[in-house]
Short mmCIF file of C-alpha atoms (C1' of nucleotides) in Angstrom, two decimals:
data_model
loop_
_atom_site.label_atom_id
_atom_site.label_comp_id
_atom_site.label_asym_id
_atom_site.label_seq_id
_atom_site.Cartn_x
_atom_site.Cartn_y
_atom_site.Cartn_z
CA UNK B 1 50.88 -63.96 -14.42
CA UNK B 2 54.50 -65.47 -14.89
CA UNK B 3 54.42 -68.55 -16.99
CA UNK B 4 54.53 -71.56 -14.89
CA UNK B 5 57.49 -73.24 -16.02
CA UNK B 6 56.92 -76.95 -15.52
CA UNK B 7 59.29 -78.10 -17.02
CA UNK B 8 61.33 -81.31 -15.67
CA UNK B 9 63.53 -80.06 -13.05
CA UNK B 10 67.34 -80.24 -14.38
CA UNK B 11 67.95 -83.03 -12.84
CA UNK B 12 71.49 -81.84 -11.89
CA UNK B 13 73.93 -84.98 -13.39
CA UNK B 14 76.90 -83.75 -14.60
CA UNK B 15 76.79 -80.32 -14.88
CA UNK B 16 75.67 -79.16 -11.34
CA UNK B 17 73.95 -76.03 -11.03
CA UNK B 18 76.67 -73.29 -9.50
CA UNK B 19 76.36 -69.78 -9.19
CA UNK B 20 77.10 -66.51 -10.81
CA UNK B 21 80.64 -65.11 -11.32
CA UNK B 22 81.49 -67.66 -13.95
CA UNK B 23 84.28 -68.82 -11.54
CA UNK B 24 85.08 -72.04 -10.43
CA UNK B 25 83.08 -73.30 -7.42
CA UNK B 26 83.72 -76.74 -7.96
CA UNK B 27 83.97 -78.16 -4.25
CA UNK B 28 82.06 -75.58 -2.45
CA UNK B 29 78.49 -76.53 -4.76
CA UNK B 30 78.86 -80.38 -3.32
CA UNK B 31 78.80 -78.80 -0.09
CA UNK B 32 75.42 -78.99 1.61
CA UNK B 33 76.35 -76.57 3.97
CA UNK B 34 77.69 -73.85 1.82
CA UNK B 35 74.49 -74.15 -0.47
CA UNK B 36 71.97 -73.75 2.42
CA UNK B 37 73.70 -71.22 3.88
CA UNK B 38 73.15 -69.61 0.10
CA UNK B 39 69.86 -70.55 0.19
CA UNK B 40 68.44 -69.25 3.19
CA UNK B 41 70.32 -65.74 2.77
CA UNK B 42 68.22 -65.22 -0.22
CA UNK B 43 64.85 -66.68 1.12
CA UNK B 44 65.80 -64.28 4.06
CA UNK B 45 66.01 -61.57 1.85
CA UNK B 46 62.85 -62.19 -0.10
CA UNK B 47 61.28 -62.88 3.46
CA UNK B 48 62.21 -59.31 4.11
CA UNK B 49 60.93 -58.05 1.22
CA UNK B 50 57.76 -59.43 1.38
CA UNK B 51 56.83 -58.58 5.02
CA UNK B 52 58.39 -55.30 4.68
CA UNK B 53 54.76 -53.82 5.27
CA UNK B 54 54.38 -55.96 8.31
CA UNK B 55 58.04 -54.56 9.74
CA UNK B 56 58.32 -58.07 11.63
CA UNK B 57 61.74 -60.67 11.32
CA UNK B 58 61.81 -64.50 10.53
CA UNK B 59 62.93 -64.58 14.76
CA UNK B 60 59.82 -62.49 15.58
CA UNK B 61 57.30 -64.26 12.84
CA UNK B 62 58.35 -67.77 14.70
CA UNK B 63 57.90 -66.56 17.61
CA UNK B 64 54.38 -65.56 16.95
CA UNK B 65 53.35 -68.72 15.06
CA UNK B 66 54.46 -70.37 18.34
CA UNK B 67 52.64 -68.53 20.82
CA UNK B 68 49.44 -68.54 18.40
CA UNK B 69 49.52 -72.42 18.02
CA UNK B 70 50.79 -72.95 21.58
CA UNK B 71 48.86 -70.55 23.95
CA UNK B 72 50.26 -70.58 27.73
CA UNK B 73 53.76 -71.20 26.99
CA UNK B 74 56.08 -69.89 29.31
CA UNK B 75 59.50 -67.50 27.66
CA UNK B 76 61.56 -70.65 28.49
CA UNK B 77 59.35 -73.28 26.73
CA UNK B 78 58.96 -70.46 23.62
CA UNK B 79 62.59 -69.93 23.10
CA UNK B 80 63.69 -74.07 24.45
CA UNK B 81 60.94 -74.66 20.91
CA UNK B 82 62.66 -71.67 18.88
CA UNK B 83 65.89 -73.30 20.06
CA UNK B 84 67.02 -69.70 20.98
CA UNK B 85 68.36 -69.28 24.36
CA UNK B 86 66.29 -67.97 27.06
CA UNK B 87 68.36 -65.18 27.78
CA UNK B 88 68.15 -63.88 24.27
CA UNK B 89 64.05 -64.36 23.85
CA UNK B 90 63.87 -61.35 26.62
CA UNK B 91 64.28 -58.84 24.06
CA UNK B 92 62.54 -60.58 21.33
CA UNK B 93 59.41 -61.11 23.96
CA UNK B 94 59.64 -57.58 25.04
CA UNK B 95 59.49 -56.08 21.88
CA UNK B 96 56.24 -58.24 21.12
CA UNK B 97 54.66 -56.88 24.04
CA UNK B 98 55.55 -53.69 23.37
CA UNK B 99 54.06 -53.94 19.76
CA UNK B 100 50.83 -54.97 21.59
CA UNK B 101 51.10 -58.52 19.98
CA UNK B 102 51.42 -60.56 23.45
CA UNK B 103 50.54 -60.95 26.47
CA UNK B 104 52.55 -62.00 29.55
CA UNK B 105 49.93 -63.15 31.97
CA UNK B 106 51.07 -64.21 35.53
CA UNK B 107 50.40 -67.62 36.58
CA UNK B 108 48.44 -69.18 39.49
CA UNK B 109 50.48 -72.15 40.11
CA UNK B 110 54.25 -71.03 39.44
CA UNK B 111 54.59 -66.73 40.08
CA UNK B 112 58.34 -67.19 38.05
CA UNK B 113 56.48 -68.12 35.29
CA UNK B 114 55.14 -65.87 32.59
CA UNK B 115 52.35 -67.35 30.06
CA UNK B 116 52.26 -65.91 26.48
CA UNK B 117 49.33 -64.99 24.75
CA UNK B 118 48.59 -62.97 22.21
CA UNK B 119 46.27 -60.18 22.22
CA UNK B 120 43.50 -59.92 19.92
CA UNK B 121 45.38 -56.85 18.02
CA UNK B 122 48.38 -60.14 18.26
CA UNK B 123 46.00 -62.33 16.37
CA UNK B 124 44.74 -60.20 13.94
CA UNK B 125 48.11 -59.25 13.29
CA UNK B 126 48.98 -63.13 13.08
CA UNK B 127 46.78 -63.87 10.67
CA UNK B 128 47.62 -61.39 8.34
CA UNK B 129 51.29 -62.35 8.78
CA UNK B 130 50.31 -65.69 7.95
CA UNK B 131 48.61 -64.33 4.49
CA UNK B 132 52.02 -62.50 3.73
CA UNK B 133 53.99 -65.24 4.18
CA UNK B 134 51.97 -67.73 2.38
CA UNK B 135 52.49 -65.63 -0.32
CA UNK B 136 56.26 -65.41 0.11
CA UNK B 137 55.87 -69.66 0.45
CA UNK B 138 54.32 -68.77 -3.52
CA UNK B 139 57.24 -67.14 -4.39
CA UNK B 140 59.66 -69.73 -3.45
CA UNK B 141 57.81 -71.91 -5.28
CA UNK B 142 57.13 -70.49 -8.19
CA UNK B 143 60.94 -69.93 -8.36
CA UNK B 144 62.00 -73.91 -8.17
CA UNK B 145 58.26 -75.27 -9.37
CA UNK B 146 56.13 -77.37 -6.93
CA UNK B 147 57.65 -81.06 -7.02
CA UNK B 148 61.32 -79.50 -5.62
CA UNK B 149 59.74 -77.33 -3.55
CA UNK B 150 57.43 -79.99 -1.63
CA UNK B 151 60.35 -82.45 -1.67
CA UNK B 152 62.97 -80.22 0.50
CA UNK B 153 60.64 -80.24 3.63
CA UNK B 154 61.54 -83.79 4.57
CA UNK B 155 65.05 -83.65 4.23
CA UNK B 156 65.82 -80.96 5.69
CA UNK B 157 63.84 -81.15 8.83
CA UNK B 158 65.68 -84.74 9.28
CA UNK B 159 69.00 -82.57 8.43
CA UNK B 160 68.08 -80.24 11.25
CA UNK B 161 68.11 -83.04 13.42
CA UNK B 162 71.19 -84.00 13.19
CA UNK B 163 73.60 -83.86 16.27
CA UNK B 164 70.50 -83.75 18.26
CA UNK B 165 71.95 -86.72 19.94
CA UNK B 166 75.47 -87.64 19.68
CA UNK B 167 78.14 -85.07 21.40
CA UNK B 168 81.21 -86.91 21.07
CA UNK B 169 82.91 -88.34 18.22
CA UNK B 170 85.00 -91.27 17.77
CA UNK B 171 88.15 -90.61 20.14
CA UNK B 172 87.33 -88.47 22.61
CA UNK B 173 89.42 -88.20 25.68
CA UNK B 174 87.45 -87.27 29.13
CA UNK B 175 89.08 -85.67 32.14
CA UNK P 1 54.19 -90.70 -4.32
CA UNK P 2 52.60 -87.21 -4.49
CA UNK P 3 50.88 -86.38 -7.66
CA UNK P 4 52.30 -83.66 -9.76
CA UNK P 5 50.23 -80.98 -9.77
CA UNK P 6 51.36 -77.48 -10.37
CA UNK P 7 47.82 -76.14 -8.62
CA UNK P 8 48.47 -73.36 -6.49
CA UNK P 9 46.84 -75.98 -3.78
CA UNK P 10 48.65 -75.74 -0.47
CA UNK P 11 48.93 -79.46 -1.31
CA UNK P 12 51.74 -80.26 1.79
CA UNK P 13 49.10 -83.58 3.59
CA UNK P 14 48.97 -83.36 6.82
CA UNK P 15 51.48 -85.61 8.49
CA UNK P 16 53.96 -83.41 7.97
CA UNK P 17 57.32 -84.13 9.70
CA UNK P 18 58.44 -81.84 12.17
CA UNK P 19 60.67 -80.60 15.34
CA UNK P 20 60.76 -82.21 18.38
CA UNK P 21 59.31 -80.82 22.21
CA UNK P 22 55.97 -82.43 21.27
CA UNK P 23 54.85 -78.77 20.31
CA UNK P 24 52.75 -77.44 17.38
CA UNK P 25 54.74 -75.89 14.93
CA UNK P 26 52.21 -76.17 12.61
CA UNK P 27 52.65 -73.04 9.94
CA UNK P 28 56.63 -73.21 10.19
CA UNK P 29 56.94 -76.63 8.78
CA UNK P 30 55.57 -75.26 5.91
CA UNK P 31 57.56 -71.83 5.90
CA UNK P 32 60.85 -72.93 3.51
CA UNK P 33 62.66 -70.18 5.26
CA UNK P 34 62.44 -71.78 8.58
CA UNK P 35 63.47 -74.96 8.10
CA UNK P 36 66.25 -73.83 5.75
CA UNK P 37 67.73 -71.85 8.22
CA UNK P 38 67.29 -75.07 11.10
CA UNK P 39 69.38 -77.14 8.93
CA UNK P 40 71.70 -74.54 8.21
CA UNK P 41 72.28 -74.48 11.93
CA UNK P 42 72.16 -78.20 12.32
CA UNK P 43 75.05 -78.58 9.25
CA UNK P 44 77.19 -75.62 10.44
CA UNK P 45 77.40 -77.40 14.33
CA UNK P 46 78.04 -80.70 12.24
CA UNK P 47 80.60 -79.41 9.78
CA UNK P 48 82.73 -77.20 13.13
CA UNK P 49 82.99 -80.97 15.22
CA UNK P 50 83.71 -82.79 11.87
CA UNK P 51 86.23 -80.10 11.01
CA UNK P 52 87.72 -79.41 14.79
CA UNK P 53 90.63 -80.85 14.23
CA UNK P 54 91.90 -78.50 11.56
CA UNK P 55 90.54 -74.95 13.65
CA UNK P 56 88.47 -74.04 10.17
CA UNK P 57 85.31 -71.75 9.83
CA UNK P 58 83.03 -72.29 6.71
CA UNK P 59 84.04 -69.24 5.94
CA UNK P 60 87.36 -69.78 5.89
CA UNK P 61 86.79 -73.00 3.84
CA UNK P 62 85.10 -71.69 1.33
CA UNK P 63 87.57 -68.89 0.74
CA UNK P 64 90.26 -71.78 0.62
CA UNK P 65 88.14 -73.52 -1.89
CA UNK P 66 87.78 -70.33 -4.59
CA UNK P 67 91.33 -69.58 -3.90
CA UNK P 68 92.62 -72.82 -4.88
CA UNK P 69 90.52 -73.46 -8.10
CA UNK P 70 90.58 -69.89 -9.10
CA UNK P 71 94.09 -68.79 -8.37
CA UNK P 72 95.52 -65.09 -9.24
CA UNK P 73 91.99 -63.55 -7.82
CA UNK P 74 92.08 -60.06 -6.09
CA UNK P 75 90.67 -59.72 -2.72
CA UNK P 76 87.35 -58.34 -4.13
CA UNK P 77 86.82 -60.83 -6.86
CA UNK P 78 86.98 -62.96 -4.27
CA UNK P 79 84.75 -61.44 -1.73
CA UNK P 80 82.23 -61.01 -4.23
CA UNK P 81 82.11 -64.94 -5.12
CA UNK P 82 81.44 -65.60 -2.11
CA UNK P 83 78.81 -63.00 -1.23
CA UNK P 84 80.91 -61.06 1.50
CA UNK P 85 81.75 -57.44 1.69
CA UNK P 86 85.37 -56.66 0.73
CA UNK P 87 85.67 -54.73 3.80
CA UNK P 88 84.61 -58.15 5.83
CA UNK P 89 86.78 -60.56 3.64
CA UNK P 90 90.37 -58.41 5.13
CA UNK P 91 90.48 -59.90 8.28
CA UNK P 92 89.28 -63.04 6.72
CA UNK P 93 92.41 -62.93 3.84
CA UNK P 94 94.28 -61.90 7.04
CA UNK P 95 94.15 -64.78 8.89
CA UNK P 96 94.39 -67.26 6.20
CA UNK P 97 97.59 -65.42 5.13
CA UNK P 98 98.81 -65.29 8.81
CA UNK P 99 98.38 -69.16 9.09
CA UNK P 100 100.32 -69.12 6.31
CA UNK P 101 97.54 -70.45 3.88
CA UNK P 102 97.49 -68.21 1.26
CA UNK P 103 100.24 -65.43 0.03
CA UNK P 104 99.12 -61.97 -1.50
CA UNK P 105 101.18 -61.13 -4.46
CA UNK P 106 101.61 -58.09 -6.08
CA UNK P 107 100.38 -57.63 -9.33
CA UNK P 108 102.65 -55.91 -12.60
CA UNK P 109 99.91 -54.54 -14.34
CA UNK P 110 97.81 -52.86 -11.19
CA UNK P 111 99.14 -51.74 -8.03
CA UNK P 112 96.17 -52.03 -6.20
CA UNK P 113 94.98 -55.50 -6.20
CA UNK P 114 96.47 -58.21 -5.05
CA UNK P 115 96.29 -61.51 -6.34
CA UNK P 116 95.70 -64.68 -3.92
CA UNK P 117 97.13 -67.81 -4.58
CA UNK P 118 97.55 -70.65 -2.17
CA UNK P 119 101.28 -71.19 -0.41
CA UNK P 120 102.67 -74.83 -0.56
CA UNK P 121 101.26 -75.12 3.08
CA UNK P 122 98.62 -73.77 2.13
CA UNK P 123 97.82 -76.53 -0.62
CA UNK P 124 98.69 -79.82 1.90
CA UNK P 125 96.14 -77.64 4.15
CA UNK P 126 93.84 -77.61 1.19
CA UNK P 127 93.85 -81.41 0.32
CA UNK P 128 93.37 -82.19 3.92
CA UNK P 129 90.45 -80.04 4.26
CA UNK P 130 89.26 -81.22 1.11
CA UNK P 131 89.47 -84.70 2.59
CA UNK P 132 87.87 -83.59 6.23
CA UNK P 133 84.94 -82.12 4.37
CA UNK P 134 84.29 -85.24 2.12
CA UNK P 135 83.72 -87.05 5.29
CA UNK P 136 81.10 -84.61 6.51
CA UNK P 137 79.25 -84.66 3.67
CA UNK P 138 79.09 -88.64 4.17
CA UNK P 139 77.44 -88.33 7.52
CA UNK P 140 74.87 -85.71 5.82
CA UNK P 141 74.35 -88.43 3.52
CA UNK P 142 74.21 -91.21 5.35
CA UNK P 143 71.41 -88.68 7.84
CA UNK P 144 68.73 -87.99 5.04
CA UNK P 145 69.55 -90.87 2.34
CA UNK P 146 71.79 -90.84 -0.91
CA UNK P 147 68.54 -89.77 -3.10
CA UNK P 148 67.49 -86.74 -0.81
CA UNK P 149 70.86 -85.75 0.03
CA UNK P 150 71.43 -85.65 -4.28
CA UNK P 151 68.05 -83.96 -4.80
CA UNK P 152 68.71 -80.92 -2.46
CA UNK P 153 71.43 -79.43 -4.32
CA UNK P 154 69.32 -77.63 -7.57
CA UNK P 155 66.90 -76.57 -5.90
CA UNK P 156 68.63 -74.62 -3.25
CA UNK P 157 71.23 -73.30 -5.73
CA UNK P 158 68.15 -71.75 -7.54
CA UNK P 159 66.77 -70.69 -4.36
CA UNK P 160 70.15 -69.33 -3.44
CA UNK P 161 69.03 -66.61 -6.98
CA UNK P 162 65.86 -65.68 -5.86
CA UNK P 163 66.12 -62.21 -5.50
CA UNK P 164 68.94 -61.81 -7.44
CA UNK P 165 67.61 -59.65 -10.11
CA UNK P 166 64.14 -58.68 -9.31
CA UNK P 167 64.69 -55.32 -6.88
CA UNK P 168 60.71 -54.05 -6.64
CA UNK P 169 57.65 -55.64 -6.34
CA UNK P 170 54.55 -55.40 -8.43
CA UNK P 171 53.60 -52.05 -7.03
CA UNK P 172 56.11 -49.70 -5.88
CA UNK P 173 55.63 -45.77 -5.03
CA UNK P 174 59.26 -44.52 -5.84
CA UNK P 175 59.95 -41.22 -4.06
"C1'" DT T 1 69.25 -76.80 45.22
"C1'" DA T 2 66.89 -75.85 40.94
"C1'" DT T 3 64.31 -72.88 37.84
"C1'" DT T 4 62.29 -68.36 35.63
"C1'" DG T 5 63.04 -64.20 33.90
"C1'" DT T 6 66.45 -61.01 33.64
"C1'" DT T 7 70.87 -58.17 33.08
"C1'" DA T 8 75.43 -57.69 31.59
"C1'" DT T 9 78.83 -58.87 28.57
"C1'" DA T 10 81.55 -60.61 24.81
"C1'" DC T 11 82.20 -62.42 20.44
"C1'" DT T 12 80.95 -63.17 15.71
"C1'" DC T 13 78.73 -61.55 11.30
"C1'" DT T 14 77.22 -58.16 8.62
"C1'" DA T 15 76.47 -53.40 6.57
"C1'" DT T 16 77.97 -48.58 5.58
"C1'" DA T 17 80.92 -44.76 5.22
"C1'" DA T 18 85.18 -42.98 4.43
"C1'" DC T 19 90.10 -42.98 3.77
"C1'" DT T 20 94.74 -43.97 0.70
"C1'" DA T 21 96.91 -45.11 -3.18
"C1'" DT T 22 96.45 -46.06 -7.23
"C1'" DA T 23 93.99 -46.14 -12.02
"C1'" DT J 1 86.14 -39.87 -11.42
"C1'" DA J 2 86.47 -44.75 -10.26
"C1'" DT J 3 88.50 -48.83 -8.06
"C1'" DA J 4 91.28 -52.02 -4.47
"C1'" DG J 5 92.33 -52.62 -0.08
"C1'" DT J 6 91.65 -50.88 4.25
"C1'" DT J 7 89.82 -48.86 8.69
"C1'" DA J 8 86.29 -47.64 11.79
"C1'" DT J 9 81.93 -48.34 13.38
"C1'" DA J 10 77.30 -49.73 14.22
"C1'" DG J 11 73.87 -53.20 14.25
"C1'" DA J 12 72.21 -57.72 14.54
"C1'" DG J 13 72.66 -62.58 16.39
"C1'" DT J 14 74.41 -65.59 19.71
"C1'" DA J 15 76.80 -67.52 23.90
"C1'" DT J 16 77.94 -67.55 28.97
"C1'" DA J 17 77.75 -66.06 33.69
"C1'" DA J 18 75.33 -64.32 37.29
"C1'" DC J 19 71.57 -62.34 39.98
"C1'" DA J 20 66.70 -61.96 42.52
"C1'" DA J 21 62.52 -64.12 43.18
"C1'" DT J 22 60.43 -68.26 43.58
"C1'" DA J 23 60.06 -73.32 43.63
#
DNA sequence: TATTGTTATACTCTATAACTATA
DNA sequence: TATAGTTATAGAGTATAACAATA
């Protein structure tokens, strides 16, 4: 077992955590942007590496979480909730289907409509996805220690909310 | 407040905050991965209207930013602080140098590389940007709080490292 | 008219291989 | 042989427009 280093977090003050190269970074590591961008390229990659026996992408993982918690859901709804456009879930849909992970049943009420489900091969798959990537969730923590890790959920949910109203800035001029 | 406890407890309550159209993501809000890469989205949007005036990518920003406080770099130095192929970071260099940003000079000692520096232009553009980008951080900050928006930062630099020297897992079957 | 699923398409990012000129 | 800059190329991801079937 690696030894759980619980030690108190760095706390960050003056000399900021930056990254390798020994160059200067100065700017770019009080940029919130350019460190989650950072951030989520490597949690990608470990995401990767962890499922790599389940062959299945972050796009295709939420997609199944969605359609397991959600049952019914039209393609629209599924890719409106993955905020993916509609015309790009086709492919990601298809290839779920194909996999024999879900279902498109055809609806009484609406015949545009397709409802996803997944198949019982879908949800055993699911819930052994959801094993693999609790243990990548272990990982990350184990990497930045419990306290940090439970305190970025908040934040950045709220961050991914912004813009979700406002359009136009300050100026704008219409016509 | 939470209680610090480094069990391996999936902890996280229940009230968990989370994305809007009413839907259950239920495992997601817990996946870091997910809601990393929703904010990144969120933040990049932000950052393009906030920066729309001056026609800059992140990308281009943060080459601007390692060019200016690390002056004389070659191309690949360069690329390779900011995690992008060298083959990528030419048309990149290209149109920074083409917008007059940043001049390539030839270097005495090797006639291969060429060492970046930023033009005069190129340095106005620079403090302007610098200024631009200030502001954007503000409405981040003024979105999630002074406290979360100052807690983020360690933790997803070290989270931007995961992966970077660990190659195979626990049990690997090379060949 | 509006909406669902779909196709086609284009544009950006990213990853790999290979070339050239140097070293 | 190795390295810097470059080209070409292929693969993802994403955005828009448009269409047929249905509402």
């Amino acid at each position: 077992m690696p030894k759980t280093s619980n030690l108190p977090a760095p706390a960050a003050e003056e000399s900021r955590e930056t990254f390798d190269s020994g160059l200067d970074f100065d700017p770019l590591t009080r940029r919130l942007g350019y460190v989650v961008r950072r951030a989520q390229i490597a949690i990608f990659q470990s995401f990767f590496q962890t499922m790599s026996v389940a062959q299945i992408s972050p796009a295709q993982y939420s997609a199944l979480v969605i359609i397991a918690r959600n049952p019914g859901l039209s393609q629209t709804r599924v890719a409106e909730a993955l905020a993916i456009k509609k015309a790009n879930f086709v492919a990601l849909a298809r290839e779920l289907e194909q996999r024999g992970f879900v279902e498109r049943r055809a609806i009484p009420g609406d015949k545009r409509s397709l409802a996803l489900h997944l198949t019982p091969a879908g949800k055993l798959a699911y819930s052994e996805l959801d094993r693999l990537s609790e243990e990548h969730e272990a990982k990350l923590r184990e990497a930045i220690g419990i306290e940090a890790y439970e305190a970025l959920f908040a934040p950045l949910v709220r961050l991914a909310k912004v813009n979700s109203g406002e359009a136009s800035p300050p100026d704008q001029d219409p016509d």
